[in-house]
Short mmCIF file of C-alpha atoms in Angstrom, two decimals:
data_model
loop_
_atom_site.label_atom_id
_atom_site.label_comp_id
_atom_site.label_asym_id
_atom_site.label_seq_id
_atom_site.Cartn_x
_atom_site.Cartn_y
_atom_site.Cartn_z
CA GLY R 1 -38.34 57.28 -30.16
CA GLU R 2 -35.78 54.56 -30.25
CA ASP R 3 -36.59 51.22 -31.79
CA VAL R 4 -34.64 47.96 -31.51
CA GLU R 5 -35.33 44.97 -33.74
CA GLN R 6 -34.11 41.40 -33.64
CA SER R 7 -34.88 38.23 -35.53
CA LEU R 8 -37.07 35.92 -33.44
CA PHE R 9 -35.38 32.57 -33.78
CA LEU R 10 -32.00 30.96 -34.50
CA SER R 11 -31.14 27.30 -34.56
CA VAL R 12 -27.56 25.97 -34.65
CA ARG R 13 -25.72 22.74 -34.01
CA GLU R 14 -23.44 22.30 -31.03
CA GLY R 15 -19.91 23.41 -31.86
CA ASP R 16 -20.98 25.83 -34.58
CA SER R 17 -20.82 29.60 -34.24
CA SER R 18 -24.03 31.53 -33.60
CA VAL R 19 -24.58 35.07 -34.82
CA ILE R 20 -27.47 37.02 -33.37
CA ASN R 21 -28.31 40.31 -35.05
CA CYS R 22 -29.88 43.53 -33.86
CA THR R 23 -30.72 46.81 -35.57
CA TYR R 24 -31.61 50.10 -33.90
CA THR R 25 -32.71 53.56 -34.86
CA ASP R 26 -31.20 55.85 -32.21
CA SER R 27 -28.74 58.36 -33.60
CA SER R 28 -27.26 59.69 -30.34
CA SER R 29 -24.46 58.20 -28.31
CA THR R 30 -25.62 54.94 -26.83
CA TYR R 31 -24.63 51.96 -24.81
CA LEU R 32 -25.64 48.71 -26.49
CA TYR R 33 -26.11 45.63 -24.34
CA TRP R 34 -26.56 41.92 -24.80
CA TYR R 35 -28.51 40.06 -22.14
CA LYS R 36 -29.29 36.33 -21.87
CA GLN R 37 -32.51 35.00 -20.36
CA GLU R 38 -32.97 31.36 -19.48
CA PRO R 39 -36.49 29.96 -18.89
CA GLY R 40 -38.12 31.36 -15.77
CA ALA R 41 -35.12 33.49 -14.87
CA GLY R 42 -34.07 37.10 -14.98
CA LEU R 43 -31.64 38.65 -17.42
CA GLN R 44 -27.93 38.00 -17.26
CA LEU R 45 -25.63 40.71 -18.62
CA LEU R 46 -23.31 39.16 -21.20
CA THR R 47 -21.45 42.13 -22.59
CA TYR R 48 -21.90 45.70 -23.73
CA ILE R 49 -20.33 48.23 -26.05
CA PHE R 50 -20.40 51.98 -26.39
CA SER R 51 -21.38 53.42 -29.74
CA ASN R 52 -17.92 54.83 -30.42
CA MET R 53 -16.46 51.32 -30.50
CA ASP R 54 -16.42 48.86 -33.40
CA MET R 55 -15.77 45.58 -31.67
CA LYS R 56 -15.46 43.94 -28.29
CA GLN R 57 -14.34 40.40 -27.54
CA ASP R 58 -14.80 38.51 -24.31
CA GLN R 59 -13.87 34.82 -24.37
CA ARG R 60 -16.41 33.11 -26.69
CA LEU R 61 -18.36 36.30 -27.26
CA THR R 62 -17.64 38.86 -29.96
CA VAL R 63 -19.71 42.00 -30.41
CA LEU R 64 -19.52 43.88 -33.70
CA LEU R 65 -21.02 47.31 -34.24
CA ASN R 66 -21.64 48.85 -37.64
CA LYS R 67 -22.43 52.44 -36.73
CA LYS R 68 -23.32 53.49 -40.26
CA ASP R 69 -25.96 50.80 -40.62
CA LYS R 70 -26.88 50.86 -36.90
CA HIS R 71 -26.36 47.11 -36.80
CA LEU R 72 -25.12 45.18 -33.79
CA SER R 73 -24.25 41.51 -33.72
CA LEU R 74 -23.32 38.98 -31.06
CA ARG R 75 -21.21 36.04 -32.15
CA ILE R 76 -20.95 33.03 -29.87
CA ALA R 77 -18.08 30.75 -30.80
CA ASP R 78 -18.26 26.99 -30.21
CA THR R 79 -21.92 27.17 -29.20
CA GLN R 80 -22.95 24.74 -26.47
CA THR R 81 -26.36 23.35 -25.51
CA GLY R 82 -26.16 25.48 -22.37
CA ASP R 83 -26.21 28.55 -24.60
CA SER R 84 -29.83 27.80 -25.54
CA ALA R 85 -31.79 30.79 -24.23
CA ILE R 86 -33.36 34.05 -25.31
CA TYR R 87 -30.90 36.82 -26.14
CA PHE R 88 -31.99 40.42 -25.81
CA CYS R 89 -30.32 43.39 -27.43
CA ALA R 90 -30.92 46.59 -25.45
CA LEU R 91 -30.06 50.23 -26.02
CA GLY R 92 -29.37 52.93 -23.43
CA SER R 93 -29.43 56.31 -25.09
CA MET R 94 -27.75 59.55 -24.08
CA ASN R 95 -31.16 61.14 -24.74
CA THR R 96 -32.45 59.49 -21.57
CA GLY R 97 -29.23 59.84 -19.59
CA PHE R 98 -28.31 56.26 -20.53
CA GLN R 99 -30.78 55.12 -17.89
CA LYS R 100 -33.87 53.80 -19.64
CA LEU R 101 -33.21 50.72 -21.73
CA VAL R 102 -35.09 49.95 -24.91
CA PHE R 103 -35.19 46.20 -25.52
CA GLY R 104 -35.50 44.23 -28.69
CA THR R 105 -38.02 41.44 -28.95
CA GLY R 106 -35.40 38.83 -28.10
CA THR R 107 -33.90 36.06 -30.23
CA ARG R 108 -34.56 32.50 -29.14
CA LEU R 109 -31.39 30.46 -29.70
CA LEU R 110 -31.81 26.71 -29.89
CA VAL R 111 -28.63 24.63 -29.85
CA SER R 112 -29.03 21.02 -30.88
CA PRO R 113 -26.54 18.26 -30.04
CA GLY X 1 -20.03 41.17 -8.28
CA ALA X 2 -23.18 43.19 -9.10
CA VAL X 3 -25.70 40.74 -7.69
CA VAL X 4 -29.37 41.64 -7.50
CA SER X 5 -31.66 39.50 -5.40
CA GLN X 6 -35.41 39.45 -5.92
CA HIS X 7 -37.88 37.87 -3.53
CA PRO X 8 -40.17 35.99 -3.66
CA SER X 9 -39.51 34.06 -6.84
CA TRP X 10 -43.08 32.79 -7.13
CA VAL X 11 -46.36 33.94 -5.60
CA ILE X 12 -49.83 32.45 -5.95
CA CYS X 13 -52.64 34.30 -4.22
CA LYS X 14 -56.32 35.06 -4.33
CA SER X 15 -57.85 37.97 -6.18
CA GLY X 16 -57.99 41.11 -4.03
CA THR X 17 -54.78 40.37 -2.16
CA SER X 18 -51.89 42.83 -2.10
CA VAL X 19 -48.48 41.40 -2.92
CA LYS X 20 -45.08 42.89 -2.11
CA ILE X 21 -41.98 42.07 -4.13
CA GLU X 22 -38.51 43.00 -2.87
CA CYS X 23 -35.45 43.85 -4.93
CA ARG X 24 -32.06 44.10 -3.24
CA SER X 25 -28.62 44.97 -4.55
CA LEU X 26 -26.33 42.71 -2.53
CA ASP X 27 -22.85 44.00 -3.23
CA PHE X 28 -23.30 47.53 -4.53
CA GLN X 29 -25.29 50.65 -3.84
CA ALA X 30 -28.03 51.17 -6.39
CA THR X 31 -28.89 54.78 -6.99
CA THR X 32 -31.55 53.71 -9.46
CA MET X 33 -33.75 50.65 -9.63
CA PHE X 34 -36.15 49.68 -12.38
CA TRP X 35 -39.28 47.54 -12.42
CA TYR X 36 -40.29 45.62 -15.53
CA ARG X 37 -43.15 43.39 -16.50
CA GLN X 38 -42.76 40.56 -18.97
CA PHE X 39 -45.61 38.71 -20.65
CA PRO X 40 -45.03 35.19 -21.99
CA LYS X 41 -42.75 35.07 -25.00
CA GLN X 42 -42.48 38.85 -25.07
CA SER X 43 -39.86 41.43 -24.29
CA LEU X 44 -39.58 43.45 -21.11
CA MET X 45 -41.88 46.40 -20.54
CA LEU X 46 -40.55 49.13 -18.24
CA MET X 47 -43.09 49.99 -15.56
CA ALA X 48 -41.24 52.55 -13.48
CA THR X 49 -37.88 54.03 -12.55
CA SER X 50 -37.08 54.45 -8.89
CA ASN X 51 -34.38 56.63 -7.36
CA GLU X 52 -33.43 56.31 -3.72
CA GLY X 53 -35.34 58.76 -1.56
CA SER X 54 -37.50 60.03 -4.41
CA LYS X 55 -40.89 59.22 -5.81
CA ALA X 56 -40.84 56.70 -8.62
CA THR X 57 -41.35 57.80 -12.20
CA TYR X 58 -44.00 55.68 -13.88
CA GLU X 59 -44.25 54.92 -17.56
CA GLN X 60 -47.33 55.93 -19.47
CA GLY X 61 -50.23 53.57 -18.86
CA VAL X 62 -48.91 52.20 -15.56
CA GLU X 63 -51.19 52.98 -12.63
CA LYS X 64 -49.16 54.37 -9.75
CA ASP X 65 -51.89 53.58 -7.22
CA LYS X 66 -51.98 50.00 -8.41
CA PHE X 67 -48.24 49.43 -8.45
CA LEU X 68 -46.73 51.10 -5.40
CA ILE X 69 -42.95 51.50 -5.47
CA ASN X 70 -40.78 52.37 -2.52
CA HIS X 71 -37.02 52.88 -2.72
CA ALA X 72 -36.14 53.61 0.88
CA SER X 73 -32.46 52.76 0.80
CA LEU X 74 -29.60 52.40 -1.65
CA THR X 75 -29.96 48.62 -1.59
CA LEU X 76 -33.70 48.00 -1.45
CA SER X 77 -36.70 48.77 -3.60
CA THR X 78 -40.14 47.23 -3.23
CA LEU X 79 -43.05 46.87 -5.63
CA THR X 80 -46.48 46.31 -4.10
CA VAL X 81 -49.26 45.14 -6.39
CA THR X 82 -52.38 46.35 -4.59
CA SER X 83 -55.69 44.51 -4.77
CA ALA X 84 -54.29 42.17 -7.38
CA HIS X 85 -56.56 40.66 -10.02
CA PRO X 86 -55.98 37.86 -12.55
CA GLU X 87 -54.95 40.36 -15.23
CA ASP X 88 -52.02 41.36 -12.99
CA SER X 89 -50.61 37.86 -13.32
CA SER X 90 -47.23 38.20 -14.97
CA PHE X 91 -43.47 37.91 -14.56
CA TYR X 92 -42.08 40.96 -12.75
CA ILE X 93 -38.35 41.69 -12.94
CA CYS X 94 -36.31 44.35 -11.19
CA SER X 95 -32.93 45.75 -12.10
CA ALA X 96 -30.45 48.03 -10.40
CA THR X 97 -27.65 50.28 -11.49
CA GLN X 98 -24.97 52.07 -9.55
CA THR X 99 -24.62 55.07 -11.86
CA SER X 100 -26.36 56.08 -15.06
CA ASN X 101 -23.58 54.89 -17.37
CA GLN X 102 -23.24 51.51 -15.68
CA PRO X 103 -25.15 48.46 -16.92
CA GLN X 104 -28.39 47.42 -15.29
CA HIS X 105 -28.13 44.19 -13.34
CA PHE X 106 -31.28 42.12 -13.09
CA GLY X 107 -32.91 40.04 -10.41
CA ASP X 108 -34.22 36.57 -11.17
CA GLY X 109 -37.81 37.74 -11.44
CA THR X 110 -41.03 37.03 -9.59
CA ARG X 111 -43.78 35.01 -11.16
CA LEU X 112 -47.11 36.32 -9.86
CA SER X 113 -50.24 34.22 -10.34
CA ILE X 114 -53.56 35.63 -9.18
CA LEU X 115 -56.41 33.15 -8.89
#
């Protein structure tokens, strides 16, 4: 089955860029999502990319996809303290009709002033 | 757009009680809704997939008689935890999607504490 892996923790200073990484094993066409979870809350969709794309940019967020290495990254420019949260990478595979998401373990981002 | 409302946000009740959690899509019609469980500092675990008007599809290891799911309309799904016990205490999150190739949008979760 599909597997999604993320590093557990990232610490940056306010104003720096943050890069959160994700690797996956699925070889079919997939949607790849980034969600943000603040303490005690649900998941907020940040952005997503289809596996035939290389890059997507949305304001401070840039998603890069290396299809060969099955590596996805989320770059947050000018990181703010309000960006502190857990970031989940998730994969929706064509094998399951794009419906069932496989989540990574989540990366806890800590932004210090 | 794409707002999902989940209610209640927090429940504390005695062992043996049944608890119902509602998940509503407020501004779109959700053909499919999903129920997840999240343990502290862990990722989300899919419990079941629910399509409007159909029986829910449960993931392996999830007891369908324990976790009753009803998806009676295109905007509402409910999860009932029957005869809840302390081991059922967890954070339950729902999500909804309009079509299969659209992103899932999540509710704010329900923290369930069974005493």
